[in-house]
Every structure is written in structure tokens, then in C-alpha cells.
mmCIF file of C-alpha atoms in Angstrom:
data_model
loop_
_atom_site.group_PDB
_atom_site.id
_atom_site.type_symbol
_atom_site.label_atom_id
_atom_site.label_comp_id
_atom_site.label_asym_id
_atom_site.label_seq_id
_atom_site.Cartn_x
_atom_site.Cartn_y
_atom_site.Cartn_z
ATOM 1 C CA UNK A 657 94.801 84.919 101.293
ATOM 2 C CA UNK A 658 95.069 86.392 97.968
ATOM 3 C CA UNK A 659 96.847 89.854 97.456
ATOM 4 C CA UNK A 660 98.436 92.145 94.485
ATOM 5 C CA UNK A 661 102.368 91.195 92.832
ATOM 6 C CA UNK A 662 104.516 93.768 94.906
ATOM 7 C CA UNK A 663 105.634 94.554 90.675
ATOM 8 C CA UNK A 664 101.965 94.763 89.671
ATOM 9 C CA UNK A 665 101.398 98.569 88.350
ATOM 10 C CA UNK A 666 99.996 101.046 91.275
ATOM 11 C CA UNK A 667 100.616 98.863 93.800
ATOM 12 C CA UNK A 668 101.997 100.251 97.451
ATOM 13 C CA UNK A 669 102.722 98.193 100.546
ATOM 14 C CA UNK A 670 101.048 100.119 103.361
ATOM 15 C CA UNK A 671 103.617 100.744 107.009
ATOM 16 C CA UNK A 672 101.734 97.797 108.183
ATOM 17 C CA UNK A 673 102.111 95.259 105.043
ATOM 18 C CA UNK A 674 98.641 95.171 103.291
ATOM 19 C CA UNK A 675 99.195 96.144 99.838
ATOM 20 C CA UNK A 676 97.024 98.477 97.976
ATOM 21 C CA UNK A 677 96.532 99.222 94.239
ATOM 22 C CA UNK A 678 95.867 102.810 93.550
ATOM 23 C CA UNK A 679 94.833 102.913 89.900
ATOM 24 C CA UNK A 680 92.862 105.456 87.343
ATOM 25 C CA UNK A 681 89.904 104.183 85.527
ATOM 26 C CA UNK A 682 90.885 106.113 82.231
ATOM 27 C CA UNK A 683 94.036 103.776 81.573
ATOM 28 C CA UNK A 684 93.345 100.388 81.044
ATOM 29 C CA UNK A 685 93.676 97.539 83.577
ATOM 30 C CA UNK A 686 96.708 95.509 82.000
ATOM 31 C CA UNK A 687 97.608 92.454 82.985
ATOM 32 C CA UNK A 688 96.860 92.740 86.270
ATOM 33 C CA UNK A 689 94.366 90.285 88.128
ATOM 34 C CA UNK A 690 91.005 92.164 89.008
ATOM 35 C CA UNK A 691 90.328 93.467 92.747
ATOM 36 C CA UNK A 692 88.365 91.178 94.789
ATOM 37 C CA UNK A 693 87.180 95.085 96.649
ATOM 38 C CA UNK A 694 87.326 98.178 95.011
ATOM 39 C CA UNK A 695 86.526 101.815 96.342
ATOM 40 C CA UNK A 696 86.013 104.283 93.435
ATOM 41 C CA UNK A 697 86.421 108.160 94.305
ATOM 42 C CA UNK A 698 84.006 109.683 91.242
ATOM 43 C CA UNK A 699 81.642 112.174 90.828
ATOM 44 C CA UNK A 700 79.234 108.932 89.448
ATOM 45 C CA UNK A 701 78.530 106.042 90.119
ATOM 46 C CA UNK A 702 80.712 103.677 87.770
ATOM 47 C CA UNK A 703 78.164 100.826 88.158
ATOM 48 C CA UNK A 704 80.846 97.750 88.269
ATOM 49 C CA UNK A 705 78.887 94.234 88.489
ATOM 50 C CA UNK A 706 82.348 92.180 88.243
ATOM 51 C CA UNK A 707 83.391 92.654 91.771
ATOM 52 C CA UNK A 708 82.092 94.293 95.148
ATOM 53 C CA UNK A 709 82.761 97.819 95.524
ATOM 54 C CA UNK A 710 81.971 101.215 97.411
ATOM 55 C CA UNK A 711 81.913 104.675 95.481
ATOM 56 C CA UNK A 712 82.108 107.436 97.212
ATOM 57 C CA UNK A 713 81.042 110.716 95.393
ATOM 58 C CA UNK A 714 83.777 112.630 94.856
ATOM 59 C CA UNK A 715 84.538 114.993 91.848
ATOM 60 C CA UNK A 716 87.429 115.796 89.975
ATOM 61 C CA UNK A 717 90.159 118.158 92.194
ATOM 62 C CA UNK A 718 87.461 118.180 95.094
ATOM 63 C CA UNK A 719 86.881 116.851 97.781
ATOM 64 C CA UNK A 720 84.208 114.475 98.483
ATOM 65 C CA UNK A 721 80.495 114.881 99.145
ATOM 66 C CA UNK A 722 80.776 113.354 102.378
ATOM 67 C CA UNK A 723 84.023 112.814 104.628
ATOM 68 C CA UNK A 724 82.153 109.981 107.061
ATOM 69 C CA UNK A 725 81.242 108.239 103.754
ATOM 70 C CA UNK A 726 84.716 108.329 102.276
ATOM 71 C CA UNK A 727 86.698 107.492 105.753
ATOM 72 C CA UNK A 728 84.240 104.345 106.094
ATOM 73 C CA UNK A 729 85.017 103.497 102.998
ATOM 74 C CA UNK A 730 88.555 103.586 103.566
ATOM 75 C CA UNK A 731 88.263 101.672 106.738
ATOM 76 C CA UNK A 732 86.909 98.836 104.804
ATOM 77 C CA UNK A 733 89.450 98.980 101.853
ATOM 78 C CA UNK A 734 91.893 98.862 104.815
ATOM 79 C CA UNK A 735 90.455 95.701 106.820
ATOM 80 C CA UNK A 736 89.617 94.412 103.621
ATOM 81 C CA UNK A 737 93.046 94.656 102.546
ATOM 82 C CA UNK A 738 94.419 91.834 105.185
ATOM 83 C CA UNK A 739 93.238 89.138 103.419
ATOM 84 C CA UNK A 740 91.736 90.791 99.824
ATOM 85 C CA UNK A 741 92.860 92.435 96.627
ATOM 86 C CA UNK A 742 92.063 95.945 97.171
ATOM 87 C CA UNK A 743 91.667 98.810 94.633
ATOM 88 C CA UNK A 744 91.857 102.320 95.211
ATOM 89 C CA UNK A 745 90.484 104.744 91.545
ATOM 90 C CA UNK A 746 89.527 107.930 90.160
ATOM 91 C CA UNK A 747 89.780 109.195 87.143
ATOM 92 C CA UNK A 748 94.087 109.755 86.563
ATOM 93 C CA UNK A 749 94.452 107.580 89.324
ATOM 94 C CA UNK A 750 96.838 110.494 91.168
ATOM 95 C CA UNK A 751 94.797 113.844 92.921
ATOM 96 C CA UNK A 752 91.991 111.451 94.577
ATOM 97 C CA UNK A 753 93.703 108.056 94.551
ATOM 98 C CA UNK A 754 96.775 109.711 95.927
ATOM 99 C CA UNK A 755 94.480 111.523 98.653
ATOM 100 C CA UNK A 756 92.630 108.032 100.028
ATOM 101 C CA UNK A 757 96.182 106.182 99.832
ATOM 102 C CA UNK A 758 97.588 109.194 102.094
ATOM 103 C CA UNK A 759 94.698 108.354 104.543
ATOM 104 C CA UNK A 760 95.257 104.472 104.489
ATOM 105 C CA UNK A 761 99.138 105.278 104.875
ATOM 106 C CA UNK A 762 97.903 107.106 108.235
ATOM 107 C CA UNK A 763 96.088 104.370 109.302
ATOM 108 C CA UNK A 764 98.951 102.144 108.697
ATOM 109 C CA UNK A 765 101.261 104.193 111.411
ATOM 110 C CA UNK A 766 102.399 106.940 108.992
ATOM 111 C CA UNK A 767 102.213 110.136 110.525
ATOM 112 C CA UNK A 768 99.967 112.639 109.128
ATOM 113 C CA UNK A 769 102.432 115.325 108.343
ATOM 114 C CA UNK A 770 104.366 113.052 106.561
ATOM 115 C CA UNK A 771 101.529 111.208 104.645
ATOM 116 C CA UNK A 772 101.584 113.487 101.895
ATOM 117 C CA UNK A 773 105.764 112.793 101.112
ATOM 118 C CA UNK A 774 105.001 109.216 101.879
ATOM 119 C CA UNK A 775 102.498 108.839 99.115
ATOM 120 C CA UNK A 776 104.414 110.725 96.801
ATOM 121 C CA UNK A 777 107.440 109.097 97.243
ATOM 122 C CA UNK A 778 105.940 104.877 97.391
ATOM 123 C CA UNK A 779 103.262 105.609 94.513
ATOM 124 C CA UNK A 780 103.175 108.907 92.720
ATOM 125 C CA UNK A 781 105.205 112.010 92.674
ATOM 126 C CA UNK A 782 101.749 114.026 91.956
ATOM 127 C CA UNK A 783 99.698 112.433 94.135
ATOM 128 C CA UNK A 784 97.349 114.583 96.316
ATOM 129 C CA UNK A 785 97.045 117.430 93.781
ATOM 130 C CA UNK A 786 95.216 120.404 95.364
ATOM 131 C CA UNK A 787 95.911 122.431 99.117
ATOM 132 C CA UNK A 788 92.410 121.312 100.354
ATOM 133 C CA UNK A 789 93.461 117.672 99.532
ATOM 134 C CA UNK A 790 96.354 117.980 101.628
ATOM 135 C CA UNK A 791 94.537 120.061 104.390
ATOM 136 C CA UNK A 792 91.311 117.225 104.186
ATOM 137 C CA UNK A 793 94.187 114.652 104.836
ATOM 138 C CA UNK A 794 95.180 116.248 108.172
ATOM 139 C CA UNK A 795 91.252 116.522 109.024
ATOM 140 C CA UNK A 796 90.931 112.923 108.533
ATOM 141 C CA UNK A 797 94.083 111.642 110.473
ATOM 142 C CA UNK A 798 92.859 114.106 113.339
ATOM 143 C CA UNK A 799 90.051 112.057 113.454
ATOM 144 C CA UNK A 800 91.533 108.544 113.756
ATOM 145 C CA UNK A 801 93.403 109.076 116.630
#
């Protein structure tokens, strides 16, 4: 099993101990190892041939193109995550990262109306940045029960 540094930058330990690395593309990667999975949340395709990843289209303070697209994604960051280093990016690495992380934190065994504080307050005090973020959030976790 290989998995992040609980010290590596971005990285949050999930309710149910898989840790995740939210990150954003525009800052570089520092010294910490590459993901062996990725999921990228951008408006393009970033075209990555150094690793296996999903992108799911999804621009800048939006939401994404298509919510089954971006929850299966999720799914498989999440299973992936067991046993995998797993990435989570946009752009900042905060509005969209935040957003997915929220959604993995629910499928850890975090409530949904507390997702939100619980992303802010284990990886980013900004993180989900708009009111439709937050209200696509509580969509999602609807859905996963």
C-alpha cells in the first residue's frame, strides 16, 4: 500500500482514514511524490501521460458539466484511495478541490450539513467558494444515501 505523508502539503485524512491530496495545478508540485490516481476538475482536458487520471469538465466557480461524471469520478478517487496515492486539482486548488473533498468527506461518514465546515476546517478555510457549490454538495450527498 502506498499513500501521501500525513505532513505532505494538501493532504486530508478522510472520517474513514484514506488520505487525500487536494492540490491546484497553478502552484508547483514540491517535493511531494506524484499521485499514482489523479481526478482533475477543469474546464480542459490537462492531458497528463505520467500517471492515470479522470477529468471531469468543470470550469472555474461552476459547477461541472455533468454531476454523474464528477460523482463517478469521485467514487473511484475514493476506492482508489484505500490502497493508492490520490489527487484531487483545479486550478487554486480551493473552490473545486474544496467542493470534491466535501463530497469524499460525505462519503467517508461526514454528514452533509457539516461537510462544508469539515473541509474548511481539515484543508482550507476557502474551500467551496460559491452558494451553488455548497448547494451541489447537498445534491450529491442526497444521492449517496
Amino acid at each position: 500500500m502506498t499513500s501521501w505523508a500525513v505532513d505532505d502539503a494538501g493532504v486530508v485524512r478522510l472520517p474513514d482514514g484514506r488520505l487525500i491530496r487536494g492540490r491546484g495545478l497553478r502552484r508547483p508540485r514540491g517535493e511531494a511524490p506524484a499521485p499514482e490516481f489523479a481526478v482533475y476538475l477543469l474546464g480542459r482536458d490537462p492531458r497528463v501521460a505520467d500517471w492515470p487520471y479522470r477529468w471531469v469538465r468543470w470550469p472555474d466557480f461552476r459547477l461541472p458539466a455533468s454531476t454523474e461524471d464528477a460523482v463517478d469520478a469521485l467514487r473511484e478517487a475514493h476506492a482508489r484511495a484505500a490502497s493508492e496515492r490520490v489527487e484531487i486539482a483545479c486550478g487554486g486548488g480551493v473552490g473545486r478541490t474544496g467542493t470534491a473533498l466535501a463530497v469524499l468527506a460525505v462519503m467517508s461518514g461526514v454528514p452533509a450539513d457539516a461537510a462544508v465546515e469539515w473541509v474548511r476546517t481539515n484543508y482550507h478555510p476557502r474551500a467551496v467558494e460559491t452558494r451553488r457549490q455548497r448547494a451541489w454538495i447537498a445534491t450529491v450527498a442526497s444521492s449517496l444515501s
